[in-house]
XYZ file of C-alpha atoms in Angstrom:
756
model
C 46.991 35.317 140.222
C 46.669 33.221 143.332
C 47.280 30.048 143.796
C 46.696 28.257 146.915
C 46.518 25.133 149.105
C 44.395 23.052 151.810
C 44.368 21.994 155.095
C 43.111 19.343 157.048
C 43.421 16.607 160.048
C 44.734 13.154 162.101
C 47.320 11.471 163.240
C 48.766 8.923 160.947
C 51.496 6.293 161.966
C 49.011 3.835 163.648
C 46.678 4.088 160.459
C 49.645 3.582 158.368
C 50.349 0.428 160.018
C 46.992 -0.737 160.451
C 46.521 -0.693 156.575
C 49.426 -2.780 156.125
C 47.203 -5.580 157.702
C 43.948 -5.127 154.838
C 44.900 -7.118 152.295
C 45.301 -5.579 148.838
C 44.895 -7.665 145.953
C 44.600 -6.870 142.248
C 41.875 -4.373 140.827
C 40.869 -7.418 139.097
C 39.895 -9.265 142.236
C 36.973 -6.782 142.300
C 34.293 -7.539 139.308
C 32.530 -4.743 137.684
C 29.552 -4.759 139.099
C 31.201 -4.080 141.946
C 32.776 -1.153 141.008
C 32.654 2.384 143.510
C 34.890 5.166 144.429
C 36.940 4.983 145.840
C 37.843 1.328 144.896
C 37.160 -1.428 147.259
C 40.447 -2.779 148.216
C 39.880 -6.372 147.895
C 36.799 -8.781 147.595
C 36.122 -12.199 148.068
C 33.063 -13.658 146.157
C 30.487 -15.549 147.728
C 27.485 -17.477 146.847
C 24.314 -15.731 145.668
C 23.151 -12.099 145.919
C 21.584 -9.135 148.250
C 18.257 -7.581 146.771
C 17.013 -4.218 147.933
C 12.916 -4.305 147.996
C 10.621 -2.488 149.275
C 10.617 -4.279 152.714
C 14.443 -3.851 153.286
C 15.292 -2.061 156.640
C 18.284 -0.408 158.239
C 18.747 -2.919 161.495
C 21.258 -1.441 164.043
C 22.719 -3.945 166.157
C 21.250 -3.018 169.781
C 24.649 -3.483 171.570
C 25.912 -0.308 169.487
C 22.890 1.563 168.991
C 23.892 4.698 170.756
C 26.791 5.167 168.314
C 24.976 3.981 165.245
C 21.726 5.535 165.139
C 22.172 8.659 164.326
C 24.342 6.992 161.151
C 21.482 4.886 160.222
C 18.814 8.062 160.254
C 21.313 9.631 157.930
C 21.368 6.527 155.767
C 17.755 6.445 155.470
C 17.802 9.951 154.585
C 20.484 9.384 151.839
C 18.186 5.910 150.774
C 15.023 7.983 150.417
C 16.443 10.401 147.865
C 18.007 7.776 146.549
C 15.437 5.584 145.562
C 12.321 7.489 146.420
C 11.358 4.816 149.777
C 10.917 5.542 152.834
C 13.756 3.077 154.597
C 12.554 2.229 158.324
C 15.255 2.089 160.997
C 14.935 -0.267 163.422
C 17.325 -2.435 166.261
C 17.654 -6.255 166.345
C 18.297 -8.650 164.288
C 18.675 -8.382 160.092
C 16.268 -10.341 157.916
C 16.432 -11.367 154.167
C 16.815 -7.453 152.219
C 18.253 -5.729 155.311
C 21.289 -3.840 155.774
C 22.867 -4.132 159.524
C 24.904 -1.643 160.725
C 27.260 -2.621 163.821
C 30.938 -1.837 165.279
C 33.956 -4.693 166.233
C 36.868 -5.725 164.346
C 40.108 -4.713 163.689
C 39.888 -2.538 160.925
C 41.562 1.209 161.092
C 39.460 4.406 162.540
C 37.756 4.763 158.693
C 37.952 1.361 157.712
C 35.270 -1.465 157.469
C 33.903 -4.854 156.563
C 31.128 -5.231 154.292
C 29.667 -8.887 153.960
C 26.961 -9.383 151.345
C 24.602 -12.082 151.343
C 20.898 -12.329 151.782
C 21.533 -9.297 153.721
C 24.165 -6.759 154.096
C 26.362 -6.718 157.350
C 28.794 -3.327 157.806
C 30.863 -3.543 160.883
C 33.495 -1.115 161.704
C 35.570 -0.091 164.521
C 34.170 3.444 164.855
C 30.687 5.146 163.409
C 33.093 6.494 160.990
C 34.352 3.101 159.599
C 30.485 1.965 159.606
C 29.640 5.294 158.050
C 31.643 4.961 154.864
C 30.269 1.296 154.762
C 27.126 2.759 154.063
C 28.635 4.964 150.850
C 29.745 1.809 149.243
C 26.300 0.590 149.838
C 24.683 3.554 148.331
C 26.776 3.959 145.170
C 26.231 -0.012 144.539
C 22.386 0.398 144.797
C 22.864 3.815 142.529
C 23.996 1.119 140.269
C 21.619 -1.509 140.826
C 19.480 -3.237 143.253
C 21.154 -6.240 143.450
C 24.429 -6.758 145.021
C 26.606 -9.825 144.239
C 27.473 -11.745 147.846
C 31.463 -11.559 149.083
C 32.967 -9.769 151.784
C 35.508 -6.722 151.457
C 37.639 -4.768 154.288
C 38.382 -1.491 153.025
C 40.002 1.367 154.213
C 41.949 4.872 153.148
C 45.353 5.018 153.113
C 45.658 8.650 154.086
C 43.622 10.272 156.692
C 42.654 13.314 154.799
C 41.225 13.632 152.204
C 38.570 16.883 150.619
C 38.242 20.270 149.333
C 38.771 23.505 149.774
C 36.666 26.177 148.866
C 37.427 30.317 148.030
C 34.731 31.710 149.344
C 36.436 34.957 150.599
C 36.244 35.886 147.000
C 33.407 34.359 146.115
C 30.078 33.732 148.168
C 27.994 30.688 147.555
C 25.014 29.679 149.079
C 24.578 27.651 152.017
C 22.377 24.917 150.425
C 25.240 25.185 147.727
C 27.584 24.268 150.755
C 25.270 21.637 152.030
C 25.168 19.951 149.095
C 29.286 19.307 148.441
C 28.874 18.541 152.191
C 26.709 15.356 150.778
C 28.874 14.716 147.351
C 32.308 15.011 149.659
C 30.723 11.882 152.226
C 29.660 10.042 149.018
C 33.034 9.915 148.028
C 34.172 9.115 151.422
C 36.094 12.336 151.637
C 36.270 14.037 155.368
C 37.450 17.741 155.162
C 35.783 20.835 153.939
C 38.278 23.688 154.039
C 36.652 26.990 154.173
C 39.169 30.230 152.993
C 36.387 32.656 154.708
C 38.177 36.201 153.890
C 40.415 37.451 150.795
C 40.436 40.137 148.214
C 36.998 40.361 147.748
C 35.120 39.379 150.947
C 35.269 38.967 154.618
C 32.176 36.096 154.838
C 31.822 35.554 158.656
C 29.414 37.386 161.005
C 31.350 39.039 163.300
C 30.435 40.865 166.874
C 34.258 42.484 168.063
C 34.702 43.754 163.994
C 31.437 43.810 161.941
C 32.640 46.950 160.127
C 34.938 44.519 157.996
C 31.739 41.861 157.487
C 30.751 41.743 153.506
C 27.027 41.906 152.202
C 27.342 38.489 151.680
C 28.332 36.663 154.606
C 27.303 33.413 156.529
C 25.518 34.490 159.808
C 27.218 32.197 162.857
C 23.478 30.689 163.092
C 23.990 29.299 159.293
C 27.826 28.257 160.135
C 26.854 26.766 162.980
C 24.238 24.381 161.165
C 26.697 23.924 158.209
C 28.909 23.101 160.738
C 26.474 19.879 162.312
C 25.806 18.688 159.164
C 29.144 18.182 158.325
C 29.595 16.178 161.495
C 26.615 14.496 160.627
C 28.644 13.191 157.508
C 31.779 12.927 158.978
C 33.582 16.008 158.006
C 35.313 18.402 159.426
C 35.677 21.540 158.451
C 38.771 23.700 158.619
C 38.480 27.747 158.769
C 40.783 29.832 157.434
C 40.699 33.631 157.912
C 43.862 34.593 155.890
C 46.725 36.631 157.356
C 48.797 38.783 157.447
C 48.533 39.207 153.541
C 45.547 38.612 151.361
C 43.430 41.427 154.123
C 42.349 43.510 151.506
C 38.752 43.107 152.862
C 39.624 43.961 156.570
C 42.413 46.206 155.559
C 39.778 48.611 153.630
C 37.879 48.928 157.017
C 41.573 49.963 158.748
C 44.033 51.805 156.018
C 45.917 52.705 159.511
C 47.404 49.265 159.328
C 47.959 48.910 155.844
C 51.799 48.623 155.188
C 53.625 51.468 154.076
C 56.652 51.550 151.925
C 59.792 53.419 152.147
C 58.288 55.787 149.473
C 54.535 56.399 151.280
C 52.773 53.885 149.474
C 50.267 51.956 151.122
C 49.883 48.484 150.228
C 46.030 47.354 150.997
C 47.076 43.299 150.626
C 49.018 43.567 153.224
C 49.271 43.947 157.479
C 51.847 46.277 158.789
C 53.201 43.683 161.255
C 55.003 46.577 162.816
C 52.321 48.340 164.360
C 50.396 47.056 167.650
C 46.943 47.399 166.308
C 47.433 44.642 163.827
C 48.178 42.309 166.827
C 44.933 43.572 168.543
C 42.846 43.177 165.525
C 44.177 39.914 164.465
C 43.642 38.591 168.092
C 40.273 39.658 168.394
C 39.259 37.699 164.749
C 40.775 34.731 165.969
C 39.623 34.566 169.311
C 35.951 35.140 168.481
C 35.807 32.498 165.804
C 38.006 29.877 167.291
C 34.745 28.419 169.369
C 32.109 28.502 166.387
C 34.376 25.571 165.000
C 34.791 22.623 166.995
C 37.382 20.762 164.758
C 40.719 20.212 165.401
C 42.116 22.602 163.046
C 42.575 26.663 162.871
C 44.241 27.895 159.248
C 46.016 31.321 159.732
C 47.051 31.423 155.652
C 50.467 33.630 156.117
C 51.005 33.158 152.326
C 52.274 35.464 149.737
C 53.370 38.267 152.352
C 55.766 40.870 150.891
C 58.610 40.066 148.166
C 60.583 42.686 148.945
C 61.543 43.142 152.356
C 63.809 45.889 152.220
C 60.813 47.938 151.206
C 59.749 48.145 154.700
C 62.251 49.244 156.556
C 60.266 49.571 159.780
C 59.607 45.504 159.787
C 63.294 45.027 160.086
C 62.745 47.790 163.033
C 60.546 45.451 164.616
C 62.211 42.026 164.291
C 65.862 43.670 165.832
C 63.578 45.382 168.802
C 61.949 41.823 169.489
C 64.033 39.317 168.145
C 67.408 40.459 168.449
C 70.049 42.694 166.686
C 70.806 39.971 164.017
C 67.161 39.641 163.425
C 66.200 39.480 159.985
C 62.706 41.578 158.484
C 61.412 38.082 157.721
C 61.933 37.301 161.157
C 59.074 39.556 161.735
C 56.878 37.417 159.425
C 58.120 34.442 161.269
C 57.323 35.917 164.873
C 53.690 36.836 163.775
C 53.332 33.144 162.875
C 54.403 31.974 166.264
C 52.561 34.489 167.804
C 49.117 33.341 165.955
C 49.618 29.699 166.711
C 50.129 30.636 170.557
C 46.830 31.830 170.332
C 45.350 29.192 167.873
C 46.841 26.258 170.737
C 45.790 28.030 173.760
C 42.158 27.571 172.470
C 42.695 23.992 172.065
C 43.629 24.020 168.013
C 46.673 23.177 166.028
C 47.969 25.652 163.563
C 47.706 25.178 159.468
C 49.499 27.188 157.130
C 50.635 27.264 153.433
C 54.230 26.829 152.832
C 55.789 29.196 150.436
C 56.638 31.755 153.041
C 59.188 29.137 154.797
C 62.441 29.713 154.151
C 66.058 29.781 155.349
C 66.436 33.732 155.673
C 65.351 34.220 159.704
C 66.919 33.706 162.668
C 63.761 32.425 164.087
C 61.922 29.558 162.627
C 57.745 29.021 162.425
C 56.844 26.500 165.629
C 57.417 22.791 164.429
C 53.903 22.179 165.701
C 52.165 23.959 163.012
C 51.056 21.168 160.019
C 52.133 23.057 156.804
C 49.973 22.746 153.626
C 52.454 22.400 150.891
C 50.841 23.664 147.732
C 54.127 25.231 145.532
C 57.939 24.996 145.214
C 58.770 27.968 146.708
C 60.844 28.262 150.018
C 62.248 24.741 151.879
C 61.050 21.358 150.129
C 58.640 18.969 151.366
C 61.352 16.893 153.107
C 63.038 19.525 154.879
C 59.818 20.708 156.561
C 59.901 16.853 157.770
C 63.066 17.423 158.837
C 62.396 20.456 161.012
C 59.875 18.340 162.432
C 56.631 19.860 160.849
C 53.445 17.359 159.394
C 52.381 18.579 156.444
C 49.766 17.798 153.599
C 50.485 17.905 149.577
C 48.384 20.395 148.491
C 50.187 20.736 145.070
C 48.959 23.257 142.321
C 49.075 20.733 139.943
C 46.772 18.673 139.765
C 44.705 19.814 142.919
C 43.679 23.759 141.682
C 40.354 24.653 139.945
C 40.760 28.145 139.474
C 37.459 29.497 138.014
C 37.395 31.237 135.044
C 41.256 29.803 134.526
C 43.410 26.891 135.405
C 42.091 23.661 135.570
C 43.152 20.551 137.093
C 44.841 17.666 134.356
C 42.691 14.693 135.524
C 44.648 12.169 133.271
C 47.619 12.952 134.745
C 46.390 13.062 138.206
C 44.667 9.692 137.486
C 47.137 7.695 135.628
C 50.532 9.448 136.787
C 50.200 11.341 140.184
C 49.949 10.169 143.435
C 49.300 12.044 146.647
C 53.236 11.594 147.691
C 54.134 13.380 144.386
C 54.499 17.373 145.049
C 54.722 20.370 143.087
C 57.893 20.406 141.346
C 58.528 16.687 141.571
C 59.471 16.992 145.238
C 59.169 13.418 147.072
C 59.776 12.680 150.897
C 61.104 9.725 152.876
C 58.119 9.277 155.597
C 54.971 9.370 153.281
C 53.054 8.286 156.573
C 54.164 12.240 157.940
C 51.532 13.568 154.781
C 48.362 13.485 155.835
C 46.842 13.676 152.193
C 45.626 16.209 149.618
C 42.376 18.043 148.595
C 40.876 19.356 145.289
C 40.880 23.457 145.875
C 38.650 25.903 143.915
C 40.185 29.241 143.677
C 37.868 32.062 142.984
C 40.466 34.656 142.085
C 37.832 35.677 138.855
C 34.910 35.607 140.919
C 32.010 36.532 138.056
C 33.916 34.049 135.823
C 31.982 31.054 136.673
C 28.721 30.469 138.764
C 28.855 28.282 141.689
C 26.663 25.426 139.787
C 29.283 25.641 136.991
C 31.907 25.205 139.786
C 30.292 22.423 141.055
C 29.980 20.687 137.804
C 33.459 21.702 136.820
C 35.205 19.536 140.080
C 32.927 16.463 139.853
C 35.940 14.771 137.912
C 38.795 15.884 140.029
C 36.841 15.095 143.251
C 36.733 11.543 142.240
C 39.905 11.186 141.123
C 41.343 12.736 144.003
C 39.094 10.234 146.380
C 40.371 7.450 144.349
C 44.189 8.427 144.887
C 43.796 9.479 148.514
C 42.255 5.962 149.422
C 44.646 4.312 147.781
C 42.868 1.006 146.936
C 44.208 -0.506 143.711
C 42.450 1.513 140.740
C 39.315 -0.026 139.281
C 40.526 1.063 135.490
C 44.231 1.569 134.128
C 42.857 4.223 132.031
C 41.234 7.869 133.531
C 39.010 7.340 130.044
C 37.486 3.648 131.555
C 37.924 5.549 135.045
C 34.726 7.976 133.753
C 32.542 5.466 132.917
C 32.580 4.135 136.178
C 32.295 8.133 137.418
C 29.291 7.930 135.293
C 27.696 4.808 136.667
C 28.048 6.020 140.449
C 26.374 9.344 139.430
C 26.186 12.640 142.551
C 25.491 12.105 145.885
C 21.699 11.719 146.857
C 20.921 15.190 148.224
C 24.232 16.485 146.406
C 24.863 18.926 143.567
C 22.610 17.935 140.671
C 20.344 15.880 142.978
C 17.312 18.662 143.233
C 15.226 20.570 141.231
C 15.210 18.354 137.948
C 12.770 20.193 135.805
C 12.568 17.921 133.013
C 11.461 14.676 134.555
C 8.286 13.048 133.333
C 7.771 16.484 131.153
C 6.383 16.862 127.380
C 9.330 15.874 125.005
C 9.360 15.904 121.592
C 12.379 14.612 118.505
C 13.183 14.733 115.933
C 13.221 11.459 115.530
C 13.369 7.705 117.415
C 15.376 4.656 115.855
C 12.678 2.322 117.232
C 9.612 2.258 119.382
C 11.784 0.348 122.043
C 13.577 3.680 122.615
C 10.961 6.687 122.641
C 11.609 10.222 124.003
C 9.829 10.193 126.971
C 12.538 7.180 128.018
C 15.150 10.573 128.265
C 13.138 12.312 131.126
C 11.837 9.304 132.983
C 14.557 9.725 135.749
C 15.475 5.696 135.193
C 19.335 5.261 134.054
C 18.402 1.982 132.585
C 16.031 3.399 129.786
C 17.044 5.821 127.038
C 15.909 7.416 123.897
C 17.719 7.034 120.288
C 17.218 8.704 117.107
C 17.488 7.811 113.715
C 21.189 7.246 112.259
C 21.415 10.809 110.885
C 22.448 14.241 111.751
C 21.431 16.605 112.552
C 18.905 15.295 115.245
C 17.354 16.835 117.911
C 15.456 16.538 121.626
C 13.625 18.973 123.282
C 11.688 19.124 126.214
C 8.838 21.632 127.500
C 9.440 22.663 131.146
C 5.949 23.898 131.117
C 6.176 27.328 131.555
C 9.304 29.760 131.602
C 11.723 29.086 134.627
C 15.091 30.066 135.620
C 17.823 27.385 134.358
C 21.402 26.727 136.145
C 22.162 23.540 134.780
C 21.874 20.900 131.570
C 22.921 17.600 132.646
C 23.193 14.824 129.428
C 23.879 11.345 130.326
C 25.086 9.587 127.096
C 24.786 6.110 125.754
C 27.710 4.488 124.027
C 25.977 6.453 120.820
C 26.648 10.179 121.913
C 27.318 13.089 120.517
C 30.461 14.367 118.890
C 29.080 18.048 118.599
C 25.935 19.636 119.601
C 24.315 22.726 120.680
C 22.465 23.402 123.908
C 19.866 26.035 122.699
C 16.974 27.613 125.167
C 13.367 29.274 123.940
C 10.763 31.124 126.109
C 8.383 30.114 122.943
C 9.682 26.951 121.188
C 9.955 29.288 117.907
C 12.800 31.646 118.980
C 16.056 29.934 119.836
C 19.227 30.952 121.946
C 22.707 28.471 121.649
C 23.888 28.634 125.440
C 26.467 25.920 124.714
C 28.463 24.944 121.884
C 30.259 21.540 122.254
C 32.691 20.497 119.189
C 34.827 17.492 121.111
C 32.340 16.088 123.009
C 33.321 12.256 124.481
C 30.254 10.998 125.747
C 29.455 9.942 129.511
C 27.749 12.700 131.176
C 28.153 16.149 130.391
C 27.135 18.940 132.635
C 26.805 22.491 131.756
C 26.240 25.387 134.297
C 23.657 28.023 132.607
C 22.410 31.499 133.938
C 19.049 31.897 131.750
C 15.180 31.494 131.758
C 13.606 29.323 129.129
C 10.546 27.598 128.570
C 11.730 24.788 126.101
C 15.638 23.379 126.033
C 17.206 21.524 123.247
C 20.111 19.577 122.583
C 20.239 20.023 118.937
C 23.169 16.956 117.897
C 25.580 18.160 114.728
C 27.803 15.090 114.689
C 27.314 11.784 115.907
C 29.933 10.144 117.985
C 29.382 6.646 116.424
C 27.858 4.895 113.197
C 24.707 5.096 115.134
C 22.360 8.092 115.979
C 22.395 10.038 119.375
C 21.460 8.165 122.512
C 20.424 9.489 125.973
C 19.891 7.694 129.057
C 18.308 11.245 131.056
C 18.248 14.745 130.034
C 18.072 16.727 132.727
C 17.367 20.498 133.216
C 17.960 21.740 136.758
C 16.737 25.261 138.423
C 18.511 27.323 141.294
C 19.173 24.528 144.049
C 15.950 22.979 143.790
C 14.790 25.468 146.022
C 10.617 26.009 144.335
C 10.526 29.286 146.247
C 13.181 31.104 145.476
C 12.493 34.557 144.084
C 9.025 33.504 143.669
C 6.290 36.027 144.165
C 5.412 36.286 147.997
C 2.263 37.739 150.144
C 2.153 38.588 154.145
C -0.273 39.626 156.399
C 2.244 42.335 157.738
C 5.319 44.370 157.114
C 7.206 45.495 160.689
C 8.969 48.440 158.553
C 10.133 48.842 154.852
C 13.640 47.521 155.979
C 12.202 44.158 156.053
C 9.948 43.026 153.074
C 8.130 40.243 152.374
C 10.721 39.480 149.641
C 13.655 39.225 151.760
C 12.367 35.895 152.953
C 12.731 34.179 149.133
C 15.733 36.057 148.006
C 17.561 33.226 148.794
C 20.229 35.659 150.855
C 20.837 34.546 154.455
C 21.139 37.934 156.011
C 18.162 39.602 154.798
C 14.835 38.791 156.521
C 10.877 39.394 156.277
C 9.715 41.042 159.458
C 5.960 41.218 160.489
C 4.348 43.389 162.975
C 3.693 42.511 166.480
C 0.547 40.824 166.219
C -1.137 37.209 166.172
C -2.037 35.574 163.608
C 0.158 36.755 161.100
C 1.495 34.812 157.515
C 3.463 34.669 154.665
C 2.700 32.932 151.547
C 4.971 32.377 148.356
C 3.078 31.535 144.782
C 5.138 28.689 143.182
C 3.845 29.296 139.897
C 1.805 26.865 139.139
C 0.748 23.263 141.154
C 3.880 21.576 141.708
C 4.378 18.486 143.763
C 5.975 19.551 147.662
C 7.993 17.197 149.684
C 10.017 19.625 152.074
C 9.349 23.039 153.942
C 12.506 25.084 155.344
C 12.364 27.763 157.980
C 15.099 29.559 158.995
C 13.975 31.602 161.602
C 15.406 34.731 162.998
C 15.545 35.219 166.678
C 11.670 36.704 166.442
C 10.561 33.148 165.594
C 7.105 31.350 166.167
C 6.350 28.993 169.010
C 3.309 27.808 167.193
C 2.356 28.234 163.415
C 0.653 25.788 160.692
C 2.077 25.436 157.352
C -1.350 25.346 154.739
C -0.798 24.576 151.359
C -3.496 25.419 148.457
C -3.893 25.033 144.756
C -6.002 27.999 143.731
C -5.203 30.490 146.802
C -8.659 30.320 148.153
C -9.011 27.021 149.624
C -6.711 25.904 151.983
C -5.244 22.597 153.488
C -3.128 22.190 156.893
C -0.526 20.685 156.146
C 1.556 20.552 159.608
C 0.961 22.113 162.993
C 3.698 23.252 165.282
C 2.688 24.312 169.055
C 6.439 23.977 170.453
C 9.001 25.855 168.091
C 12.411 26.689 169.346
C 13.320 28.901 166.393
C 16.450 28.843 164.360
C 16.213 25.975 161.401
C 12.648 23.849 161.134
C 12.465 21.106 158.503
C 9.084 19.661 157.441
C 8.653 16.900 155.212
C 5.365 16.866 153.477
C 3.305 15.300 150.377
C 1.128 17.524 148.492
C 0.425 19.083 145.923
C 0.404 22.792 145.767
C 0.799 26.248 143.837
C 0.766 28.315 147.230
C 2.350 27.637 150.537
C 1.461 29.631 153.601
C 3.354 29.750 157.100
C 0.584 30.713 159.404
C 1.798 32.029 163.083
C -0.208 31.510 165.662
C 1.592 32.432 168.435
C 4.670 34.384 168.655
C 8.188 33.251 171.220
C 8.744 36.903 171.638
C 7.329 40.557 172.096
C 8.656 40.946 168.548
C 6.899 40.031 164.971
C 7.668 37.231 163.220
C 10.746 37.069 161.346
C 12.402 34.634 158.317
C 16.002 34.855 156.818
C 14.767 32.149 154.159
C 11.595 30.723 153.385
C 12.151 27.388 151.320
C 9.785 24.686 149.362
C 11.046 21.843 147.972
C 10.113 19.717 145.147
C 11.148 15.779 145.061
C 14.864 15.052 144.879
């Protein structure tokens, strides 16, 4: 199995010094109604309160409009997703109920001051600080429309905080990545490390070496869109192409570069660093992709390369030919690291690498200007890395590693005991400011063991623990059990994992019993966390929802009240008579349960067999989610024409970014999708190939015969178009009236979304 770690950013001495000026009062000084994740660093109470209402606006300080208008627009979109209201963005003076954004003050770069009164004022010394203030407001409004008056000055202790995803072994969709970006920002996490190549795949479109690219991959255009969204949410993407080990996907197409031992056995995992072609291939890949990622870092991996150097005499011969007669075989590895580092630095970036290969077994060393991610206590210690001049991050296996189908973080230990300056194996350092931070790491050693939705549910808790520990503010609760209740209150990010495609909302629901008329079954599917269903005080008890038709179900979320289920079954049915048990829980602990599924069902039932209290079963919300909320995904589709059988209509709704529909070279041309029944539609996303529409209409229909034009575009420019609608429709059509090229119309994806 493969362990691993992450990568990230920043220079930090000034930040650490600045934090000394930020008062850190005991956690008890922050009232319970102001609990957010990460917790506020301090709170000074005022008089009165703020109320978010239908007239509330986001007001940008005119003096800083250029810097803050984009963040204000992002904030407004997130408030819409959170509350269902359209919040206007204006410049000027804040009135009662408004939220004002401005710049100024002496906070650290990611710090902000929030003052709550009749209105809310968020002041950052940079736009990033102001943005983080908006995340605090989102979390507070998620819990209540009223916020008590007072002031906080808040800032993080560590400048690098985030998530690493192994998409090399397991491809995840671009939509899933976009949801995770919003989730990270909600928690004030600022890095997304993408491990883009490994045993099972190479996931980036390549023009220099298309032969190495896996069938499931990200086009350069899609990656640009992901990078742009991340920047919008103040998240830096750190790309990694792992080398010179973990290169199976690349070397499968270049077997001549596989490392061969003295017995003639080729290893598909290792690159033969004694061959000139190895350097040509790696240079091609690094230099092709460096410009695609505008961030400060490039990660070369450099982990788990060769255990027994004696088996590869060509590495020793290469080292002595290039690094002197006293060189060791390991110097070939160290020399490669420095060679790659020179390329990365010439491209204007800083190199990152994992720590495990750095020892005392060579005559040369990795350059001190390489940032080292310390994940396991192989090689030299964290302090020894600092002594060599490296900047480091703590990517400790325990507690930051989430391995699909295998090891999981100990979230209790992570929250109650661990801190970002405690390294794997108990290592510590004397200069904490040179440890930039930490991340959660998702390693897909077993790529089919969990779906992407199961992974999203599985990392929910550790992301929140890591956010708290790296922010470094006083903990909002002493125990992890108490902290988990705060996690439930702040919920998921607007537009993030679990916030789209709730198929159960306001659907017909039936139950075995109701405690009193005050707690009816409908409360569990009304989308309101202030209302609940409660059963009679009996075992067994159940609640079931009718989705209205057989639907694809990827996840069920149960938000328990204090009267929770100790044991229960999650059951599904296509007819309401024959039931299949999808999950059996025997040690439930209340709070929020998320279960990733891969099934189709019309009915979903929670069948409680053992109560967790002397009362009944009680749910604030019973949510059933489909695949990423895209109502068009794998639905029946029809078109006016198809260019060739290679570009069928179904390719536009298959959820795959590398397949497409293309029409014949005629105007007009159209594509339409059948959602199966009339649905509320509020967003259509079109991901155009190079053959895009200069002019087109989006039309909707409830019967497939009578059509209404919802949007008309006359100056399309290709790439990705997103249109906001407020309609009810069963059929959605893109009707192209003017092609932008001499070819037809071509869509990578045609996506339709309902309410979030």
